[in-house]
XYZ file of N, CA and C in Angstrom:
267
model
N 35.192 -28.480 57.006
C 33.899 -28.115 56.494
C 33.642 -28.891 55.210
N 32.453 -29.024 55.195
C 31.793 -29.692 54.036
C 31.124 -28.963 52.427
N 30.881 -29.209 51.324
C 30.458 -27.964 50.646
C 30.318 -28.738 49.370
N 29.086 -28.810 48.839
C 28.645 -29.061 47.168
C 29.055 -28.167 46.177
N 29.159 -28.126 44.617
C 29.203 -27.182 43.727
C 28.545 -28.161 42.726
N 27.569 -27.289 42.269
C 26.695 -27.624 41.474
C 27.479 -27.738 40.063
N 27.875 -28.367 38.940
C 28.384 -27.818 38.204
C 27.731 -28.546 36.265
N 27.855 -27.381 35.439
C 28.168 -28.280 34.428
C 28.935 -28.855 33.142
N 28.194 -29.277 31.960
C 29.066 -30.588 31.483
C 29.665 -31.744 31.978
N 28.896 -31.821 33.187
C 29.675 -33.427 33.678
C 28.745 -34.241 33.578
N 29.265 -35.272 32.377
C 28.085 -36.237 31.587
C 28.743 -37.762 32.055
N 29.997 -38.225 32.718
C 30.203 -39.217 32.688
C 31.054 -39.583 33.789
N 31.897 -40.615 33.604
C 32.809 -41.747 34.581
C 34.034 -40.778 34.077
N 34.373 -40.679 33.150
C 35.813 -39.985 32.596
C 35.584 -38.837 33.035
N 34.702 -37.843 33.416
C 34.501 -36.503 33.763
C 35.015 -36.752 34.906
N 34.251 -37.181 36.126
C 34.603 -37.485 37.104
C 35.902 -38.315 37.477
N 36.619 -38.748 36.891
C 38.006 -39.745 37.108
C 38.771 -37.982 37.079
N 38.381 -37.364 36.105
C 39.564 -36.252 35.927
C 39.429 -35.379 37.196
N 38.180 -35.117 36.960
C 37.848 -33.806 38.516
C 38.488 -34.745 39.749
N 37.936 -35.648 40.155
C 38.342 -36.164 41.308
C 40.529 -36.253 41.480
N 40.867 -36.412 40.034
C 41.929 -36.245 39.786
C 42.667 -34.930 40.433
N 42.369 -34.012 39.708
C 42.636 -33.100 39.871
C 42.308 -32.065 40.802
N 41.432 -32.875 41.039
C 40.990 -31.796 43.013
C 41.620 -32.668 43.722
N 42.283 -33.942 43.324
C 42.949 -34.084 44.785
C 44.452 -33.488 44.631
N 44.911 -32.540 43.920
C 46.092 -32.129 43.736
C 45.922 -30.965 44.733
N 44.837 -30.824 44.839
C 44.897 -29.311 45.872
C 44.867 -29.752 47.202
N 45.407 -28.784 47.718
C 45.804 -28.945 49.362
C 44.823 -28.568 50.172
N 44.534 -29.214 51.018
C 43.261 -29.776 51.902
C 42.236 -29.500 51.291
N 42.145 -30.240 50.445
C 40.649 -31.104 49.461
C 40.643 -32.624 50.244
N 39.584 -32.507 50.686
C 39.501 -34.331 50.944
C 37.881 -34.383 51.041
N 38.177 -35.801 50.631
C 36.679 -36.993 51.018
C 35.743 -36.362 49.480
N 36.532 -36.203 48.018
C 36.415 -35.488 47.174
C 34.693 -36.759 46.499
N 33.673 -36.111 46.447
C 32.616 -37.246 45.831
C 32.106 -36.489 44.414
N 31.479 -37.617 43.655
C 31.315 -36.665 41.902
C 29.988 -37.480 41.902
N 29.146 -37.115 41.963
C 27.353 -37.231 41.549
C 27.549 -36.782 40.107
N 27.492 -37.392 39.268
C 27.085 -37.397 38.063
C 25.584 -37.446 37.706
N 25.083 -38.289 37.953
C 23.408 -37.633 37.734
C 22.691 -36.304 38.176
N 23.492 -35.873 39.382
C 22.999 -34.648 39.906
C 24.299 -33.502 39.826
N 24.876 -33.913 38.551
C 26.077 -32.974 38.544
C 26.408 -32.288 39.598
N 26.967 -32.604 40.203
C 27.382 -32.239 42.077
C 28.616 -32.575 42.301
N 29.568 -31.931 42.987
C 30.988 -32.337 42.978
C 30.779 -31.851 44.594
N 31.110 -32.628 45.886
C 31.072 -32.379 46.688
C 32.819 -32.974 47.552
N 33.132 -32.076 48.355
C 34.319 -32.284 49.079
C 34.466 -31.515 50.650
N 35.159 -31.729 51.162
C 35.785 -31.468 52.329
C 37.070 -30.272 52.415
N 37.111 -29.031 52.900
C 38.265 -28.218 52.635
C 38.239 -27.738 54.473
N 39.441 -27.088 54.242
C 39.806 -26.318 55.150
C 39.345 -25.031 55.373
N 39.484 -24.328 54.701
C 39.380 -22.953 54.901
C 38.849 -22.156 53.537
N 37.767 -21.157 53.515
C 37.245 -20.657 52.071
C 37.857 -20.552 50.734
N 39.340 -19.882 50.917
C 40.289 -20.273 49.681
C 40.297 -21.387 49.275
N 40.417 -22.521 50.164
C 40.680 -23.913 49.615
C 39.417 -24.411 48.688
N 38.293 -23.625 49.009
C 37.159 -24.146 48.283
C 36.736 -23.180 46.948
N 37.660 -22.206 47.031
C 37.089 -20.813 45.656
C 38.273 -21.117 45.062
N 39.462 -22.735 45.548
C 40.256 -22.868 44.406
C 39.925 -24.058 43.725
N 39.033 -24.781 44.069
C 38.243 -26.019 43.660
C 37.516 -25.556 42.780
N 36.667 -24.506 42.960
C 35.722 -23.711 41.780
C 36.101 -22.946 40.720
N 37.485 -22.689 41.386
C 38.277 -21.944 39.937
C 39.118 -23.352 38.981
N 39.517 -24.277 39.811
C 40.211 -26.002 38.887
C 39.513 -26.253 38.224
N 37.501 -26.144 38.695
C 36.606 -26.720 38.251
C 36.543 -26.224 36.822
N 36.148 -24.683 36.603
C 36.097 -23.650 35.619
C 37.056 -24.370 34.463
N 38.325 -24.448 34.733
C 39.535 -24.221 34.393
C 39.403 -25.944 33.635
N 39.060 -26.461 34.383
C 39.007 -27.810 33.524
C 37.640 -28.533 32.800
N 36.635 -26.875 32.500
C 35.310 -27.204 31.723
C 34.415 -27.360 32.195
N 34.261 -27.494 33.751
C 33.035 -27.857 34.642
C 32.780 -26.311 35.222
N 32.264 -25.221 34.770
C 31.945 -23.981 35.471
C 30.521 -24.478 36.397
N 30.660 -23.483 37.445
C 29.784 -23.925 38.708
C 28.244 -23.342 37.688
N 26.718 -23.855 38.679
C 25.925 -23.534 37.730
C 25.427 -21.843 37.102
N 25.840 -21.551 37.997
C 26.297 -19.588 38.316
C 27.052 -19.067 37.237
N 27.714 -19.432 36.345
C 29.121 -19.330 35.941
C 28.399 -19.164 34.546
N 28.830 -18.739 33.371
C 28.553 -18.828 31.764
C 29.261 -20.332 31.494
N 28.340 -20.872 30.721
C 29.257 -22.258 29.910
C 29.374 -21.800 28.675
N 30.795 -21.484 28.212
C 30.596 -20.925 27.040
C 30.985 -21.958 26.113
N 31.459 -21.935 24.875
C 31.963 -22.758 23.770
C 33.198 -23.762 24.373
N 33.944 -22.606 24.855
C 35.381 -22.701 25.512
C 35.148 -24.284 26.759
N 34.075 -22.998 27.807
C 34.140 -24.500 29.189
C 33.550 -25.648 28.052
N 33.011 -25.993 27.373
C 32.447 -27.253 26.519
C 33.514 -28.213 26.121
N 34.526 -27.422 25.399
C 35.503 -27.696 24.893
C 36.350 -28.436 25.811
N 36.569 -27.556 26.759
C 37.553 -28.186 27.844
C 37.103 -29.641 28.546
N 35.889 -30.083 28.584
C 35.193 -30.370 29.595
C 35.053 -31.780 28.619
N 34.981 -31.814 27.163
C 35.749 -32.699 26.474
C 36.623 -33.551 26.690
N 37.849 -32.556 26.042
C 38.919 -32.668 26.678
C 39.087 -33.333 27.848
N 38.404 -33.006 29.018
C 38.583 -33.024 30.636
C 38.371 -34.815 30.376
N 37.085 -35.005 29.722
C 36.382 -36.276 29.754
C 37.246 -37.138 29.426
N 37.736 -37.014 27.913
C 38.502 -38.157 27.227
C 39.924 -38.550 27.925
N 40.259 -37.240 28.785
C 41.176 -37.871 29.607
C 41.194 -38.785 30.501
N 40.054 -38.065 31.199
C 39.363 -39.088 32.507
C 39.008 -40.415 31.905
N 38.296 -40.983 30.452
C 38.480 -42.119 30.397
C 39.666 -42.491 30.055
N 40.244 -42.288 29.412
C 42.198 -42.851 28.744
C 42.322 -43.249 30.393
N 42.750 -42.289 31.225
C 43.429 -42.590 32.379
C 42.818 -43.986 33.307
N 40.869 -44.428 33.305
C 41.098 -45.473 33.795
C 41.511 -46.720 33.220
């Protein structure tokens, strides 16, 4: 199955290097895509868990879905999340 999550703070190339990073650590995540202009993180899962654990990585690494509170905290992280994602390319 196929499935978008709207999400935000994702302003760049380093946002997306990390998410795509780190959703491919999860097990059956595939064909993982990052729309940055339309803040959209779209992927491929198996089964509903596999996709409410993509939305909880997401949270967890500053990108809360658009549903979600962005508080100080997801901002912070999502920082963080970024400057990694650029260092790493």
């Amino acid at each position: 199955m196929k499935t978008s999550i709207l999400v935000q703070n994702l302003k760049c190339g380093g946002c997306a290097n990390t998410i795509t990073t780190k959703l491919s650590e999860i097990k059956n995540i595939l064909d993982i895509n990052i729309d940055v202009e339309e803040s959209k993180v779209s992927f491929k899962y198996t089964n509903e868990a596999d996709a409410f654990a993509v939305k909880d990585k997401l949270k967890m690494l500053g990108y809360p879905s658009v549903d979600e509170d962005n508080n100080i905290i997801s901002k912070a992280k999502s920082f963080v999340s970024c400057a990694t994602g650029k260092l790493s390319t």
